[in-house]
Short mmCIF file of C-alpha atoms in Angstrom, two decimals:
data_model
loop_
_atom_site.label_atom_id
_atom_site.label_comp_id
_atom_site.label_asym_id
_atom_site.label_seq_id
_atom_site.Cartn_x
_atom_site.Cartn_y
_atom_site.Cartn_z
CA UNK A 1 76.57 114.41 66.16
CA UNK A 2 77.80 111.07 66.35
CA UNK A 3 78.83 111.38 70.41
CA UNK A 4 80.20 107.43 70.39
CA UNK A 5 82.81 108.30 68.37
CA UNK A 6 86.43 107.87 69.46
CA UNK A 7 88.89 110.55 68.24
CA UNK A 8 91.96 108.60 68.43
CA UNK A 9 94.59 111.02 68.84
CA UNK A 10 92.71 112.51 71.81
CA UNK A 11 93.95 109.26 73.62
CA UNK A 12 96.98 108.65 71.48
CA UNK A 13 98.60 112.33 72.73
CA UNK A 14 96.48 111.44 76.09
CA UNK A 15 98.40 108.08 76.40
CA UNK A 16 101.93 110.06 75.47
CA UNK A 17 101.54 112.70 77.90
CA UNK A 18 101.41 110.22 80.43
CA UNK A 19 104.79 108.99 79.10
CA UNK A 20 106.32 111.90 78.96
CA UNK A 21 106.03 113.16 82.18
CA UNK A 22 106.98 109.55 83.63
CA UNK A 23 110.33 110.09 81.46
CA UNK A 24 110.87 113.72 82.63
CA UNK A 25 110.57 113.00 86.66
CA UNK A 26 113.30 109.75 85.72
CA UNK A 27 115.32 111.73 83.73
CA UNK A 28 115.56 114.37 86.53
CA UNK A 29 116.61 112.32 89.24
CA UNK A 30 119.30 110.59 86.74
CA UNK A 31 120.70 113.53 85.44
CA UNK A 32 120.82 116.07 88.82
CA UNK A 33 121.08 112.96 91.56
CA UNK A 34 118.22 112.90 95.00
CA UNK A 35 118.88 116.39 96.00
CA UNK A 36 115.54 117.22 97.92
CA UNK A 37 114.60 120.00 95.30
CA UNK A 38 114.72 117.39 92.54
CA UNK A 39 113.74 114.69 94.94
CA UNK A 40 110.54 116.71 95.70
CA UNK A 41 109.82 117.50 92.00
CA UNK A 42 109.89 114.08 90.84
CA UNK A 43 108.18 113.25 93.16
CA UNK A 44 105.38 115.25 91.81
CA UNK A 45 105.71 114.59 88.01
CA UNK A 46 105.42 110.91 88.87
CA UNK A 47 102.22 112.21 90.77
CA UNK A 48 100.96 114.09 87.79
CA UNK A 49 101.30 111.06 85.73
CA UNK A 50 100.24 108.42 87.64
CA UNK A 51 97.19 110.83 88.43
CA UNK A 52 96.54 111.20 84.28
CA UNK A 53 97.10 107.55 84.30
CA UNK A 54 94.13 106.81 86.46
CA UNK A 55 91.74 108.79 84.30
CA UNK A 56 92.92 107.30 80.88
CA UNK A 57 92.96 103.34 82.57
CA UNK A 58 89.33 104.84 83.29
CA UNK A 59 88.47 105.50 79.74
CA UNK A 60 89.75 101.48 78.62
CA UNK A 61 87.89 100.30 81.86
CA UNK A 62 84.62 101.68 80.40
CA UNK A 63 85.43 100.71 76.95
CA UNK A 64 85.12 104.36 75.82
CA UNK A 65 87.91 104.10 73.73
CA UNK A 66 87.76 100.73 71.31
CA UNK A 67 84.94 99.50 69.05
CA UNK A 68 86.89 96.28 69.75
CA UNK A 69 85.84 94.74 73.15
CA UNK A 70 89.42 92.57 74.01
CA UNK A 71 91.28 95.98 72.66
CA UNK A 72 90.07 97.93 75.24
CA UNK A 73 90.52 95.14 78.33
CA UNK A 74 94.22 94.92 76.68
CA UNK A 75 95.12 98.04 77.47
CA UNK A 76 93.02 98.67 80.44
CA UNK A 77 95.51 96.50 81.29
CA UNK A 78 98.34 98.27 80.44
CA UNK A 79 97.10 101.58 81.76
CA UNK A 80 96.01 100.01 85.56
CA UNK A 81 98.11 97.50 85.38
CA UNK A 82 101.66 98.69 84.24
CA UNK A 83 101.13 102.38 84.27
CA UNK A 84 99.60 102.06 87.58
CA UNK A 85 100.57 98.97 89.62
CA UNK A 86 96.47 98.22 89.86
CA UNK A 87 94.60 95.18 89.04
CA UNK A 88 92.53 95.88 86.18
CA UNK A 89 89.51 93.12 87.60
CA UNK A 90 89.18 94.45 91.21
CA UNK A 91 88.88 97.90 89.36
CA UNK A 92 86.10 96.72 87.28
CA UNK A 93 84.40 94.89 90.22
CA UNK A 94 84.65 97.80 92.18
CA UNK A 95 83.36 100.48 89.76
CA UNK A 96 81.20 99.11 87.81
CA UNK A 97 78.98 98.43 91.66
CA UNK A 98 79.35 102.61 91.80
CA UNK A 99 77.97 102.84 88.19
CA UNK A 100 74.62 100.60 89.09
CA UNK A 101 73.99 102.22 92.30
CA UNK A 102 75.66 105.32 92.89
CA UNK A 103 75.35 106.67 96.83
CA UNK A 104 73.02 103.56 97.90
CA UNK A 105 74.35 102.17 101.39
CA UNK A 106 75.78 99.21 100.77
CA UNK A 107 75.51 99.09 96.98
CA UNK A 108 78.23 101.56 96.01
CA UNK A 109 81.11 100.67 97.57
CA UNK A 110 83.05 104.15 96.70
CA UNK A 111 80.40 105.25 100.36
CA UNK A 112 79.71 102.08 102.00
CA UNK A 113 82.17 102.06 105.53
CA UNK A 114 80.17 103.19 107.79
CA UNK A 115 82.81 102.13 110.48
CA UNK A 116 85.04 105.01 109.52
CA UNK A 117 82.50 107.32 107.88
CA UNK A 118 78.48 108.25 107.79
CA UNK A 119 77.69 109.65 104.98
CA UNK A 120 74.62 110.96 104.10
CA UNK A 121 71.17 112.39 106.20
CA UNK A 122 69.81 108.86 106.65
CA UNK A 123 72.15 106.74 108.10
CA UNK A 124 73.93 109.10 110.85
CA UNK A 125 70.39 109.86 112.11
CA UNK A 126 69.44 105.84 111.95
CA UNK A 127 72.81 105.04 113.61
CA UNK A 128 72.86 107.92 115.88
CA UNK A 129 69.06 107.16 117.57
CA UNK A 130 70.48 103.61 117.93
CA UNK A 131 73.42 104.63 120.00
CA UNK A 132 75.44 102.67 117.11
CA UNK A 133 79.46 103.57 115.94
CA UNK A 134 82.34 103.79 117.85
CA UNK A 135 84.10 106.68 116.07
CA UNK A 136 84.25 109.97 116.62
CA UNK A 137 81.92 110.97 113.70
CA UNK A 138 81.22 114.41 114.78
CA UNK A 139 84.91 114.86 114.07
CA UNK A 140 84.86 112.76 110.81
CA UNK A 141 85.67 116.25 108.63
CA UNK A 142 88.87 116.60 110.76
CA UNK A 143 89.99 113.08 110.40
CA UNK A 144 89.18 112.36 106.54
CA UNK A 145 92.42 114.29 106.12
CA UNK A 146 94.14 110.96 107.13
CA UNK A 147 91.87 108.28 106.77
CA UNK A 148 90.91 109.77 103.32
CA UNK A 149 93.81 111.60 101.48
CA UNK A 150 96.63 110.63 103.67
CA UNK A 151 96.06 106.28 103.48
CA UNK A 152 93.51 105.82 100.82
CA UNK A 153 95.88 104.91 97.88
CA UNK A 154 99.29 104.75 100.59
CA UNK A 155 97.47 102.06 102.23
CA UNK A 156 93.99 100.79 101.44
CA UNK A 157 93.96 100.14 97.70
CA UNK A 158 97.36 98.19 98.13
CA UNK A 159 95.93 95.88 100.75
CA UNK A 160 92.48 95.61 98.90
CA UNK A 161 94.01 95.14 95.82
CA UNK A 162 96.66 92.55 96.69
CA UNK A 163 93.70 90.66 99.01
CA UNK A 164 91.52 90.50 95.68
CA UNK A 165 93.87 89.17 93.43
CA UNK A 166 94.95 86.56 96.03
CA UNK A 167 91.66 85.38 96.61
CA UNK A 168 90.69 84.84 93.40
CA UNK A 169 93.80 83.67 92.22
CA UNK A 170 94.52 86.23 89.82
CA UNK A 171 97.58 85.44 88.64
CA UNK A 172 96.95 87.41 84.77
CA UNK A 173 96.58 90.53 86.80
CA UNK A 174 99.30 89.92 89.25
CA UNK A 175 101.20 89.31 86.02
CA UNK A 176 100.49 92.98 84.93
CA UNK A 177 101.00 94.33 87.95
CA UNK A 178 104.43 93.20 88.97
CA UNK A 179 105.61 94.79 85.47
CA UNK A 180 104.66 98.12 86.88
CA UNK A 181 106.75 97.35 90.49
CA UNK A 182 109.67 95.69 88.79
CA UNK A 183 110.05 98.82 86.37
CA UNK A 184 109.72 101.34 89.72
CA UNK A 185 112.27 98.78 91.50
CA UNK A 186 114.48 98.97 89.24
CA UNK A 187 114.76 102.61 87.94
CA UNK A 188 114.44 103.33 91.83
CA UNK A 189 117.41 101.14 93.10
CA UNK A 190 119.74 102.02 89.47
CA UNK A 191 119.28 106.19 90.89
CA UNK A 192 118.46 106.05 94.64
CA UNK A 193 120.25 105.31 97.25
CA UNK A 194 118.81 101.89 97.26
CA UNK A 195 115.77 100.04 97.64
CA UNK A 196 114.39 101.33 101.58
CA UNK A 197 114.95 105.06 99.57
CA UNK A 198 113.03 103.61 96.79
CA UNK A 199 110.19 102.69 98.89
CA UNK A 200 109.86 106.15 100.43
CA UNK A 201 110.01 107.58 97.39
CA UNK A 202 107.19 105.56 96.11
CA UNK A 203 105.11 105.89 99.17
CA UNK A 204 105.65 109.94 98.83
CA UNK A 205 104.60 109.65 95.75
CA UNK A 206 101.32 107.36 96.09
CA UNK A 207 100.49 110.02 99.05
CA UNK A 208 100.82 112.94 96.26
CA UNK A 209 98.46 111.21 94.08
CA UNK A 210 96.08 110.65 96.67
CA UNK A 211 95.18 113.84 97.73
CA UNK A 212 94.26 114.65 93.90
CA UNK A 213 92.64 111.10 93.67
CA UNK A 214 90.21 111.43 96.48
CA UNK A 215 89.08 115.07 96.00
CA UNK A 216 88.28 114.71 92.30
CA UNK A 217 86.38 111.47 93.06
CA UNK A 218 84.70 112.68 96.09
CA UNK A 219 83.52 116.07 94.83
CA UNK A 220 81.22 114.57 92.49
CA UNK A 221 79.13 112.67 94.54
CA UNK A 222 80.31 112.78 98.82
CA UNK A 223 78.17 116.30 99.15
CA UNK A 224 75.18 115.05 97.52
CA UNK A 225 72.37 112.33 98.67
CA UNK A 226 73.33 109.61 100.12
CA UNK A 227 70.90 107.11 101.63
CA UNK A 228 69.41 103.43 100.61
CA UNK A 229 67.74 102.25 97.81
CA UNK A 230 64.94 104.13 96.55
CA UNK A 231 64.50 102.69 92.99
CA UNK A 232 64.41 105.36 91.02
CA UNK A 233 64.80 105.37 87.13
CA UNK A 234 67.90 105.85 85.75
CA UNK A 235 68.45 109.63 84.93
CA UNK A 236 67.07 110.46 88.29
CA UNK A 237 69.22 108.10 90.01
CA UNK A 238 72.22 109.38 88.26
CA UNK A 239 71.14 113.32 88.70
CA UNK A 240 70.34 113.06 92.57
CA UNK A 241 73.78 111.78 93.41
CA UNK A 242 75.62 113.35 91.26
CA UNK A 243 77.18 116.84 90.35
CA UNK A 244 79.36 118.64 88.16
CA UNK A 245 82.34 120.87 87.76
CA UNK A 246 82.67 124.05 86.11
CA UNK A 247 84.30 123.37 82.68
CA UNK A 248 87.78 124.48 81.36
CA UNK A 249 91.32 123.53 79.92
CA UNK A 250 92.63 123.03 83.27
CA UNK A 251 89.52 121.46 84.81
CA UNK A 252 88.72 119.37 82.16
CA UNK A 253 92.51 118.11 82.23
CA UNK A 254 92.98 118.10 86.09
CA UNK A 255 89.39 115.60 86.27
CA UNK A 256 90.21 113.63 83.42
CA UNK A 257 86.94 115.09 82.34
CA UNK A 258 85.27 113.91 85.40
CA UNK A 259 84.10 117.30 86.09
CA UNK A 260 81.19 115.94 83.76
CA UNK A 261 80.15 113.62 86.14
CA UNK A 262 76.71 113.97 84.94
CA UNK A 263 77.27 112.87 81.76
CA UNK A 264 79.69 110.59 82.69
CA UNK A 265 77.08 108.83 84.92
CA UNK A 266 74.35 109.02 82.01
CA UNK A 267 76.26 107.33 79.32
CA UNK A 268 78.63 105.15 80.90
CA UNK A 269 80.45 104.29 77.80
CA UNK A 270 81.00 107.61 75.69
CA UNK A 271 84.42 108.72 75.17
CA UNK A 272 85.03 111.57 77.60
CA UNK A 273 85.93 114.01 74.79
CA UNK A 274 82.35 114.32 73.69
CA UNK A 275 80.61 114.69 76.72
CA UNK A 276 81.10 119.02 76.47
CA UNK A 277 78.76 118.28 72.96
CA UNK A 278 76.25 116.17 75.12
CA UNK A 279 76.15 118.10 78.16
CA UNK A 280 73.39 121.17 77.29
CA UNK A 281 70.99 118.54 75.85
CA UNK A 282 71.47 116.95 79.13
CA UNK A 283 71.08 120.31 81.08
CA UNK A 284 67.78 121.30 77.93
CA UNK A 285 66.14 116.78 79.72
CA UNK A 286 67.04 118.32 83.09
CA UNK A 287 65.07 121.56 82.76
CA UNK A 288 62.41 119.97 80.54
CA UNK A 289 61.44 117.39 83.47
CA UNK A 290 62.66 119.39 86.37
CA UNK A 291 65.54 117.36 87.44
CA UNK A 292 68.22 119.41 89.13
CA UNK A 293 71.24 120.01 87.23
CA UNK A 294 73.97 120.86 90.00
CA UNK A 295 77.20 122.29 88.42
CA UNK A 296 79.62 123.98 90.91
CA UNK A 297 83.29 125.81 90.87
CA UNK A 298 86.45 123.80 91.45
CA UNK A 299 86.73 125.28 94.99
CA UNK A 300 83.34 125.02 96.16
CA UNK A 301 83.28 121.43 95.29
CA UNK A 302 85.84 120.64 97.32
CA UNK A 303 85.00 122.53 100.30
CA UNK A 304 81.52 120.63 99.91
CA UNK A 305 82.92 117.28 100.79
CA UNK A 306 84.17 118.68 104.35
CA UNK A 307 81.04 120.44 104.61
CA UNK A 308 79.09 117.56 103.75
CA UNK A 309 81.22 115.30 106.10
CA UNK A 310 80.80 117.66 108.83
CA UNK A 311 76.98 117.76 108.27
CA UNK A 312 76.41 114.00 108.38
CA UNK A 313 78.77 114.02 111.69
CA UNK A 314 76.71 116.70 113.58
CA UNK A 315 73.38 114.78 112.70
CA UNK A 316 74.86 111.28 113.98
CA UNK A 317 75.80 113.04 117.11
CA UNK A 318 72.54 115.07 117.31
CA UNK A 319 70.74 112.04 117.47
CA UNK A 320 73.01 109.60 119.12
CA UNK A 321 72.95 112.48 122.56
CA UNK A 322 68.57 113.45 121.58
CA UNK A 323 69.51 116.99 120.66
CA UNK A 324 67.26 118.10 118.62
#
């Protein structure tokens, strides 16, 4: 079936897409001035693509896409780097931790702040009973709409990202990075009305992307167990903390493909186009061994991560006040 195989112009019209839409939102704002109706659609195509541009910088950062190992760092690169404004090494440091250990406290970073979140049965009933945490966590489903969507990719990744490449020194990645500002900057200040209006634009726009960022990462894996280090093997590992989404055009677009988290999670390095081909022998090794397979609709995944959040929060406070 030969699932490693690369289809090229899956990536190459993937890669264009991306391009186009970047051009459209520009050419919009050129041609029809800051109005707020054109404003706020521009806004959104530059969304759209720098959205798409995460999952394809994905694809280069797992070196799905290249038989050539330097080919696919190049334009990992390019995709996090200028597409995205990202550095392409704190990405890899941070992911490839998730990848190893997926939902083990303090092993997968992508659920390790326990200072802002519990996540998980374990560790709200462990922190509860030992009158630990000073947030609210009982109210941690009302407040992930700011701490999560709202200043995720606003706020966090900026500071992490400019922190990491500063403290190692970076200067290749900071390199690649400031291409993606300088373009912004400059196609900003040459339509805007200057650079403070630039900013907000960007800001707007990094606060578009992260509401679709965080849900399609979080759906995936926030609702199911979380907990410490249990050393499974690897296909339960991947299956217990782990779901997937309901396949389809949009889906399948919308995820980058991440709706087949499963898969994803199994083989690490297949190009994302194949994994519909994989996916019922992996649901046939499920069935066979009686792993659970968990595949869910679009909305019911993502009204599992507030559920989930508001689960973990009524345990810690269950515990921290002896209620049983």
């Amino acid at each position: 079936m030969e699932l490693f195989k690369v289809q090229p112009i899956f990536y190459l019209l993937h890669f264009l897409h991306i391009i186009g839409i970047e051009c459209v939102a520009w050419y919009l704002l050129w041609q029809f001035g800051d109005c707020w109706p054109v404003w706020l659609v521009s806004a959104g195509l530059l969304a759209t693509a720098q959205a798409q541009a995460g999952w394809t910088q994905h694809d280069y950062g797992h070196l799905s896409v290249f038989n050539n190992f330097k080919l696919n760092h190049l334009f990992h690169q390019i995709t996090i780097g200028h597409l995205k404004g990202a550095s392409s090494h704190w990405w890899n440091f941070r992911h490839f931790q998730h990848h190893v250990k997926p939902n083990i406290h303090k092993k997968d970073p992508d659920i390790t702040l326990p200072q802002v979140f519990l996540l998980g049965d374990h560790l709200p009933r462990e922190w509860g009973s030992q009158k630990r945490g000073k947030a609210p966590y009982n109210h941690q489903h009302n407040y992930f709409w700011i701490l999560g969507p709202w200043f995720l990719l606003p706020g966090y990744f900026h500071l992490e990202n400019i922190y990491f490449v500063l403290m190692r020194r970076d200067w290749y990645d900071v390199l690649w990075m400031s291409t993606f500002f300088l373009k912004f900057f400059y196609l900003g200040n040459s339509i805007l009305a200057g650079g403070w209006a630039t900013f907000k634009f960007y800001m707007f726009v990094r606060w578009l992307e992260s509401h679709w960022f965080v849900f399609v990462t979080q759906m995936n894996h926030l609702p199911m167990e979380i907990g410490k280090d249990h050393n499974n093997d690897w296909v339960t590992s991947q299956l217990i903390s782990t779901c997937n989404v309901e396949p389809g055009l949009f889906n399948n677009w919308f995820s980058g493909h991440l709706n087949f988290q499963i898969e994803h999670h199994l083989f690490p390095t297949m190009p994302r186009h194949n994994y519909p081909k994989v996916a019922p022998y992996v649901k046939d090794l499920c069935k066979k061994h009686n792993v659970t397979y968990v595949e869910k609709k679009l909305g019911t995944a993502f009204a599992d991560i507030i559920r989930s959040l508001r689960k973990s929060g009524k345990l810690w406070f269950n515990a921290y006040y002896h209620i049983d």
